[in-house]
Short mmCIF file of C-alpha atoms and ligand atoms in Angstrom, two decimals:
data_model
loop_
_atom_site.label_atom_id
_atom_site.label_comp_id
_atom_site.label_asym_id
_atom_site.label_seq_id
_atom_site.Cartn_x
_atom_site.Cartn_y
_atom_site.Cartn_z
CA MET A 1 100.40 120.98 78.95
CA ASN A 2 97.71 118.74 78.30
CA LEU A 3 98.06 116.76 81.13
CA LYS A 4 95.76 112.81 81.32
CA ILE A 5 96.17 112.19 85.17
CA THR A 6 94.04 108.82 86.65
CA CYS A 7 92.62 109.02 90.01
CA ILE A 8 92.33 106.73 92.73
CA PRO A 9 90.02 107.99 95.39
CA GLY A 10 90.06 104.99 97.26
CA ASP A 11 88.97 104.29 101.13
CA GLY A 12 88.23 106.13 104.50
CA ILE A 13 89.64 109.55 103.46
CA GLY A 14 90.94 108.84 100.59
CA PRO A 15 88.21 110.51 98.04
CA GLU A 16 88.53 113.86 100.52
CA ILE A 17 92.05 114.16 100.28
CA VAL A 18 92.07 113.79 96.38
CA ALA A 19 89.01 116.30 96.33
CA GLU A 20 91.20 118.65 97.45
CA ALA A 21 94.83 117.89 95.31
CA LYS A 22 92.44 118.01 91.93
CA LYS A 23 91.23 121.82 93.60
CA VAL A 24 94.90 122.46 93.58
CA LEU A 25 96.28 120.86 90.49
CA ASP A 26 93.24 122.96 88.47
CA ALA A 27 93.82 126.21 90.55
CA VAL A 28 97.58 125.40 88.85
CA ALA A 29 96.52 124.50 85.39
CA GLU A 30 94.51 127.34 85.56
CA LYS A 31 97.35 129.87 86.65
CA TYR A 32 99.81 128.93 84.10
CA GLY A 33 97.47 127.48 80.89
CA HIS A 34 97.94 123.62 81.01
CA ASP A 35 94.26 121.26 80.71
CA MET A 36 94.33 118.56 83.47
CA GLN A 37 91.94 115.60 82.42
CA TYR A 38 91.12 113.17 85.16
CA THR A 39 89.97 109.57 84.78
CA ASP A 40 88.43 108.10 88.23
CA ILE A 41 89.45 104.04 89.00
CA LEU A 42 88.45 102.17 91.73
CA MET A 43 90.86 100.21 94.18
CA GLY A 44 90.97 98.49 97.19
CA GLY A 45 87.73 98.42 99.23
CA ALA A 46 85.74 100.70 96.90
CA SER A 47 86.85 98.42 93.74
CA ILE A 48 85.79 95.36 96.30
CA ASP A 49 82.32 96.53 96.98
CA VAL A 50 81.65 97.17 93.20
CA HIS A 51 83.29 94.35 91.31
CA GLY A 52 84.25 91.91 94.15
CA VAL A 53 88.43 92.55 93.32
CA PRO A 54 90.88 94.76 94.95
CA LEU A 55 91.86 95.82 90.88
CA THR A 56 90.40 95.20 88.18
CA GLU A 57 92.19 95.06 84.50
CA GLU A 58 89.99 97.63 83.14
CA ALA A 59 91.32 100.15 85.34
CA VAL A 60 94.99 99.05 85.22
CA GLU A 61 94.19 99.61 81.63
CA THR A 62 93.06 102.92 82.22
CA ALA A 63 95.75 103.84 84.50
CA LYS A 64 98.33 102.65 82.04
CA SER A 65 96.87 104.97 79.54
CA ALA A 66 97.39 108.18 81.79
CA ASP A 67 100.48 110.32 82.06
CA ALA A 68 100.62 109.83 85.80
CA VAL A 69 98.41 108.26 88.90
CA LEU A 70 96.93 110.36 91.68
CA MET A 71 96.02 108.18 94.49
CA GLY A 72 94.38 108.55 98.08
CA SER A 73 94.57 105.94 99.91
CA ILE A 74 92.99 102.16 100.49
CA GLY A 75 91.91 100.12 103.44
CA GLY A 76 89.63 99.76 106.02
CA ASP A 77 89.80 98.64 109.48
CA THR A 78 91.51 96.08 109.82
CA THR A 79 89.42 94.37 112.92
CA THR A 80 85.87 95.21 112.00
CA SER A 81 85.49 95.78 107.79
CA LEU A 82 84.38 92.98 105.93
CA TRP A 83 86.92 93.64 103.44
CA TYR A 84 89.72 91.56 106.14
CA LYS A 85 87.71 88.41 106.03
CA LEU A 86 88.01 88.15 102.35
CA PRO A 87 91.28 85.45 101.28
CA PRO A 88 94.45 87.75 101.56
CA ASN A 89 94.60 88.44 97.74
CA LEU A 90 91.67 90.02 97.50
CA ARG A 91 92.19 92.49 100.37
CA PRO A 92 92.19 95.70 99.87
CA GLU A 93 96.15 96.41 100.06
CA ALA A 94 96.35 93.18 97.27
CA GLY A 95 94.88 96.07 95.02
CA LEU A 96 97.51 98.08 95.56
CA LEU A 97 100.11 95.57 95.36
CA GLY A 98 98.72 94.35 92.11
CA ILE A 99 98.95 97.94 90.39
CA ARG A 100 102.86 98.66 92.17
CA LYS A 101 104.03 95.13 89.73
CA ALA A 102 101.44 95.78 86.74
CA LEU A 103 102.79 99.55 86.43
CA ASN A 104 106.72 98.40 87.13
CA LEU A 105 106.67 100.81 89.76
CA PHE A 106 109.56 99.90 91.42
CA ALA A 107 111.09 103.09 92.76
CA ASN A 108 109.23 104.31 96.01
CA LEU A 109 110.60 107.39 97.01
CA ARG A 110 109.12 108.70 100.43
CA PRO A 111 110.88 111.61 101.66
CA ALA A 112 110.60 113.00 105.33
CA VAL A 113 111.14 116.55 106.29
CA LEU A 114 111.42 118.20 109.52
CA TYR A 115 109.10 121.15 108.63
CA GLU A 116 110.35 124.28 110.07
CA GLU A 117 106.70 125.46 111.19
CA LEU A 118 105.77 122.10 112.51
CA ALA A 119 109.50 121.10 114.91
CA GLY A 120 107.28 121.32 117.71
CA ALA A 121 105.49 118.65 116.80
CA CYS A 122 108.79 116.61 116.56
CA PRO A 123 108.94 113.85 119.04
CA LEU A 124 112.66 114.23 119.58
CA LYS A 125 114.50 116.22 122.10
CA GLU A 126 114.79 119.13 121.24
CA GLU A 127 118.86 118.91 120.77
CA ILE A 128 118.13 116.63 118.12
CA SER A 129 115.67 117.96 116.45
CA VAL A 130 117.45 121.81 116.59
CA ALA A 131 119.82 120.05 113.85
CA GLY A 132 116.30 119.62 111.31
CA PHE A 133 116.27 117.12 108.99
CA ASP A 134 115.49 116.43 104.87
CA MET A 135 115.45 113.19 103.85
CA MET A 136 114.61 110.79 101.01
CA ILE A 137 113.59 107.20 101.63
CA MET A 138 114.33 105.01 98.64
CA ARG A 139 112.57 101.53 98.55
CA GLU A 140 112.40 99.31 96.14
CA LEU A 141 109.07 98.78 95.74
CA THR A 142 108.80 95.80 93.33
CA GLY A 143 110.97 92.87 94.71
CA GLY A 144 111.82 90.71 97.94
CA LEU A 145 109.96 89.04 100.58
CA TYR A 146 106.27 91.16 99.15
CA PHE A 147 106.50 89.35 95.59
CA GLY A 148 108.58 86.51 96.41
CA GLU A 149 106.94 83.46 96.27
CA ARG A 150 105.09 82.52 99.97
CA LYS A 151 102.51 79.51 100.75
CA THR A 152 101.16 77.74 103.91
CA VAL A 153 101.50 74.21 104.39
CA GLU A 154 100.64 71.49 107.50
CA GLU A 155 103.73 68.85 107.60
CA ASN A 156 103.18 66.37 110.56
CA GLY A 157 100.59 68.16 111.99
CA VAL A 158 102.27 71.53 112.51
CA ARG A 159 101.35 74.32 110.42
CA LYS A 160 104.15 76.17 108.53
CA ALA A 161 104.56 79.44 106.58
CA ILE A 162 107.34 80.27 104.23
CA ASP A 163 107.96 84.15 102.39
CA THR A 164 110.81 84.10 100.12
CA LEU A 165 113.41 86.94 100.06
CA THR A 166 114.83 87.33 96.71
CA TYR A 167 116.40 89.89 94.60
CA ASP A 168 118.49 89.68 91.45
CA GLU A 169 121.03 91.95 90.17
CA ASN A 170 119.07 94.00 87.45
CA GLU A 171 116.33 94.91 90.18
CA ILE A 172 118.86 96.29 92.27
CA ARG A 173 121.15 97.57 89.68
CA ARG A 174 117.82 99.92 88.15
CA ILE A 175 116.96 100.90 92.29
CA ALA A 176 120.52 101.87 93.04
CA ILE A 177 120.86 104.35 89.71
CA LYS A 178 117.79 106.22 90.41
CA GLY A 179 119.29 106.37 94.15
CA PHE A 180 122.17 107.87 92.63
CA ASP A 181 120.37 110.20 90.34
CA ILE A 182 118.58 111.57 92.88
CA ALA A 183 121.17 111.79 95.60
CA ARG A 184 122.70 114.00 92.89
CA LYS A 185 120.04 116.16 93.17
CA ARG A 186 120.21 116.58 96.92
CA ARG A 187 123.27 116.55 99.40
CA LYS A 188 124.98 114.24 97.17
CA LYS A 189 125.04 111.29 99.97
CA VAL A 190 124.04 107.56 99.70
CA THR A 191 123.40 105.49 102.72
CA SER A 192 122.73 101.94 101.38
CA VAL A 193 120.88 100.04 103.98
CA ASP A 194 121.42 96.57 103.98
CA LYS A 195 121.41 93.20 106.43
CA ALA A 196 124.75 92.10 104.96
CA ASN A 197 125.82 90.36 108.16
CA VAL A 198 123.05 88.24 107.90
CA LEU A 199 121.23 87.82 104.17
CA ASP A 200 122.94 86.54 100.56
CA SER A 201 120.20 89.23 99.06
CA SER A 202 122.02 92.14 101.25
CA ARG A 203 125.38 91.02 100.63
CA LEU A 204 124.15 90.66 96.78
CA TRP A 205 122.48 94.18 97.43
CA ARG A 206 125.99 95.64 98.91
CA SER A 207 127.85 94.38 96.20
CA VAL A 208 125.47 95.89 93.40
CA VAL A 209 125.32 98.63 95.01
CA GLU A 210 128.97 99.85 95.01
CA GLU A 211 129.19 98.67 91.62
CA VAL A 212 126.42 100.99 90.84
CA ALA A 213 128.71 104.04 93.01
CA MET A 214 132.03 104.08 90.79
CA ASP A 215 129.57 105.86 87.71
CA TYR A 216 128.48 108.58 90.63
CA PRO A 217 132.24 109.60 91.89
CA ASP A 218 130.65 112.62 93.35
CA VAL A 219 128.54 110.73 95.20
CA THR A 220 129.52 109.75 99.27
CA LEU A 221 128.34 105.86 99.67
CA GLU A 222 128.47 104.21 103.06
CA HIS A 223 126.62 101.18 103.90
CA MET A 224 124.28 101.06 107.46
CA LEU A 225 122.79 97.51 108.90
CA VAL A 226 119.22 97.93 109.25
CA ASP A 227 119.31 97.38 112.87
CA ASN A 228 121.47 100.21 113.01
CA CYS A 229 119.34 102.49 110.93
CA ALA A 230 116.25 102.12 112.72
CA MET A 231 118.40 103.84 116.04
CA GLN A 232 120.30 106.04 113.96
CA LEU A 233 117.24 107.67 112.59
CA VAL A 234 116.18 108.97 116.03
CA LYS A 235 119.37 109.31 117.34
CA ASP A 236 120.85 111.46 114.35
CA PRO A 237 118.44 112.13 111.72
CA ALA A 238 120.16 114.92 110.30
CA GLN A 239 122.78 112.41 108.97
CA PHE A 240 120.60 111.33 106.17
CA ASP A 241 120.25 112.36 102.81
CA VAL A 242 119.12 109.34 100.64
CA ILE A 243 118.20 106.17 102.39
CA LEU A 244 118.34 103.38 99.74
CA THR A 245 117.05 100.04 100.56
CA GLU A 246 115.08 96.72 99.82
CA ASN A 247 111.13 96.88 99.72
CA MET A 248 110.66 95.64 103.48
CA PHE A 249 113.12 97.31 104.96
CA GLY A 250 111.49 100.47 103.44
CA ASP A 251 108.49 100.06 104.37
CA ILE A 252 109.40 99.75 108.43
CA LEU A 253 111.53 102.44 108.67
CA SER A 254 109.58 104.84 106.05
CA ASP A 255 107.05 104.77 108.56
CA GLU A 256 110.09 105.09 111.61
CA ALA A 257 111.37 108.38 109.20
CA SER A 258 107.47 109.72 108.94
CA MET A 259 106.94 109.45 112.81
CA VAL A 260 109.86 111.33 113.32
CA THR A 261 108.92 114.47 111.58
CA GLY A 262 106.02 114.36 113.47
CA SER A 263 103.24 115.26 110.85
CA ILE A 264 102.67 111.53 108.75
CA GLY A 265 99.73 114.13 107.61
CA MET A 266 103.12 116.33 105.43
CA LEU A 267 104.31 113.44 103.75
CA ALA A 268 104.31 112.82 100.10
CA SER A 269 105.65 109.45 97.99
CA ALA A 270 106.27 109.15 94.39
CA SER A 271 106.13 105.60 93.05
CA LEU A 272 108.02 105.78 89.69
CA ASN A 273 108.72 102.87 86.87
CA ASP A 274 111.63 103.64 83.98
CA THR A 275 109.95 106.29 82.32
CA LYS A 276 108.72 109.47 83.60
CA PHE A 277 105.09 107.50 84.52
CA GLY A 278 104.38 107.69 88.41
CA LEU A 279 101.69 106.90 91.06
CA TYR A 280 101.54 109.63 93.43
CA GLU A 281 100.07 109.25 97.05
CA PRO A 282 100.58 110.27 100.34
CA SER A 283 102.75 108.38 103.01
CA HIS A 284 99.55 108.05 105.37
CA GLY A 285 97.05 105.38 105.49
CA SER A 286 93.46 105.50 104.71
CA ALA A 287 92.67 106.47 108.36
CA PRO A 288 88.87 105.19 108.37
CA ASP A 289 88.32 106.45 111.42
CA ILE A 290 88.16 109.72 110.95
CA ALA A 291 86.68 109.40 107.27
CA GLY A 292 83.42 111.50 105.95
CA LYS A 293 84.03 114.37 108.57
CA ASP A 294 86.15 116.46 106.75
CA ILE A 295 88.54 116.90 109.39
CA ALA A 296 91.78 114.80 107.59
CA ASN A 297 94.51 116.71 106.54
CA PRO A 298 94.64 116.98 102.65
CA ILE A 299 98.48 118.19 102.60
CA ALA A 300 100.33 115.22 102.28
CA THR A 301 98.23 114.55 98.75
CA ILE A 302 98.84 117.65 97.62
CA LEU A 303 102.27 117.81 97.75
CA SER A 304 101.68 114.73 96.22
CA ALA A 305 100.16 115.90 93.38
CA SER A 306 103.20 118.06 93.38
CA MET A 307 105.56 115.58 93.10
CA MET A 308 103.71 114.36 90.71
CA LEU A 309 104.32 117.59 88.36
CA ARG A 310 108.14 117.89 89.14
CA TYR A 311 108.87 114.47 88.80
CA SER A 312 106.32 113.03 85.81
CA PHE A 313 106.21 116.08 83.64
CA ASP A 314 109.50 118.58 84.88
CA LEU A 315 106.56 121.40 85.86
CA ASP A 316 109.07 122.53 88.48
CA ARG A 317 108.10 126.13 88.52
CA GLU A 318 104.27 124.53 89.09
CA ALA A 319 105.45 122.17 91.41
CA ASP A 320 107.13 125.01 93.45
CA ALA A 321 103.96 127.06 93.59
CA ILE A 322 102.02 124.25 95.17
CA ASP A 323 105.20 123.91 97.56
CA ALA A 324 105.24 128.02 98.38
CA ALA A 325 101.54 127.84 98.89
CA VAL A 326 101.45 124.80 101.61
CA LYS A 327 104.34 126.68 103.27
CA GLN A 328 102.62 130.25 102.80
CA VAL A 329 99.40 128.02 104.95
CA LEU A 330 101.28 126.45 107.33
CA GLN A 331 103.19 130.28 108.21
CA ASP A 332 99.43 132.13 108.13
CA GLY A 333 99.03 129.69 110.97
CA PHE A 334 96.30 127.41 109.81
CA ARG A 335 96.44 123.86 110.84
CA THR A 336 94.06 120.52 110.19
CA GLY A 337 93.71 119.00 113.21
CA ASP A 338 96.56 116.57 113.46
CA ILE A 339 99.32 119.35 113.28
CA MET A 340 97.37 121.60 115.33
CA SER A 341 99.01 123.39 117.95
CA GLU A 342 98.56 126.58 120.37
CA GLY A 343 98.03 130.07 119.08
CA CYS A 344 97.18 128.61 115.53
CA LYS A 345 93.57 128.34 113.95
CA GLN A 346 92.09 124.42 112.87
CA VAL A 347 90.99 124.18 109.53
CA GLY A 348 88.85 121.23 108.41
CA CYS A 349 90.18 119.37 104.70
CA LYS A 350 88.20 121.21 102.49
CA ARG A 351 89.23 124.35 103.80
CA MET A 352 92.66 123.71 103.96
CA GLY A 353 92.63 123.28 100.60
CA ASP A 354 90.53 126.35 99.62
CA LEU A 355 93.62 128.59 101.70
CA ILE A 356 96.23 126.80 100.03
CA VAL A 357 94.47 127.27 96.22
CA GLU A 358 93.85 131.39 97.25
CA ARG A 359 97.87 131.33 97.78
CA ILE A 360 98.09 129.64 94.21
CA LYS A 361 96.09 132.59 92.38
C1 IPM B 401 103.10 101.14 102.47
C2 IPM B 401 102.16 100.25 102.87
C3 IPM B 401 102.05 98.85 102.32
C4 IPM B 401 102.90 98.48 101.85
C5 IPM B 401 100.98 98.35 102.93
C6 IPM B 401 99.26 98.70 102.79
C7 IPM B 401 100.27 96.59 101.75
O1 IPM B 401 102.45 100.14 104.03
O2 IPM B 401 102.66 101.53 101.20
O3 IPM B 401 103.97 101.21 102.71
O4 IPM B 401 103.41 97.80 103.21
O5 IPM B 401 103.51 98.62 101.04
MG1 MG B 402 103.83 100.76 105.04
#
C-alpha cells in the first residue's frame, strides 16, 4: 500500500518518540512491501514559536490530505513556559482541540491494559491486579464542556465564569455506535458512564445509548454513574470491557485507568472520525522535564502507530507484528526508565526503538 502519513512531532519528548515510531513503521513497510510517506506539520508550542498560533490552516489542510495522522505530544511546563502567558485560545492545547474539531475526530479510543510483564508496576493490591484487566475507554471528543460556549464576566463587581455542557442526540448516537461496534470485536460488554442522577445531558446520553443498544442484542449494556466508575476502576478494573462516556468524564477516567496500569508510557490512543481517518497519539503528555535526554519511553507512540495500521489501514498482520515485537522486547528484559524494575536492562529512547525494529525484521 501507498500510505501518506502526516506527523506531528510537537513539543517536549514528542519529536524523540515520533522518530522511533517512524523507524518502526519503516521496518514494517520494508518487511511487508508498503510505501510510507511522511509529512511533518507543526502544532502546539512548536507552532506558536514559528507562526504565533498553535495550529495553522495550512497545517490542518496538510493533515486532511493525508491518510492518517501520527502525533507525539504537545504542551510545556504550565508554570514556567512562556506559552502559558498567552491567552487560552493561543496556548498549545488549543491546537490539539482545534485539530480534533477540524478533523471531526469525535471518537477517542484509549486502551488501558495491564501488561503481564509489567504487572509489578500496577499500584493496586495484588489480590486485585492478579485478575489482570484490558479495557477500552471510548471518550466522546468533540462535544460537551470542551466545546460549549464559555465566558468570564463581571457582574456587580463579582467575577463569574460560565462553561456550557451541551450534547445533541446525534453526537451521542455516533459515539455510542462506535462503542458498540468495538465491543463486538472484544468481550461484548459496554459500560456507559454518565451522571444521570444530576445532569440533563447525561439523561439524554443514557436514553440514546439505550436506543443504540437495541441494534446490538449480542452486546451487554450497563450504566454506571461517573463517581462510582472512578471507584470501580481501582476496586475491580477487571469488570470493564468498553467504557463509553462523554468528553470531560472520559478525560478524567482515562487518566485514572492509565495510572492503574502503572505504565502510562505504554498506552496508545486513537481519535477517529466516521471514515477510516484517524489521529494516533500516546496517552501520555509531553514530559518537558525529560525532553531531549533520550530517556523517554517510545512504546506508547509505537503502539499508536500499530493502532493506525489496524484501524485506518486494516493492516492487522503488520499491526500484530509491531505488538508482538513490543511484547518480545519486554520479555527479553529491556525497559526504559519509567517501567524499569530489578533484574531488567535499562535502555534509552533510541535504543528501545532499535530493539523493537530488530524484532520486526
Ligand atoms: C487529553 C489531554 C487534553 C484533553 C488536553 C491537553 C487539552 O488532557 O488528551 O486527555 O483534556 O483532552
Ligand atoms: Mg487528559
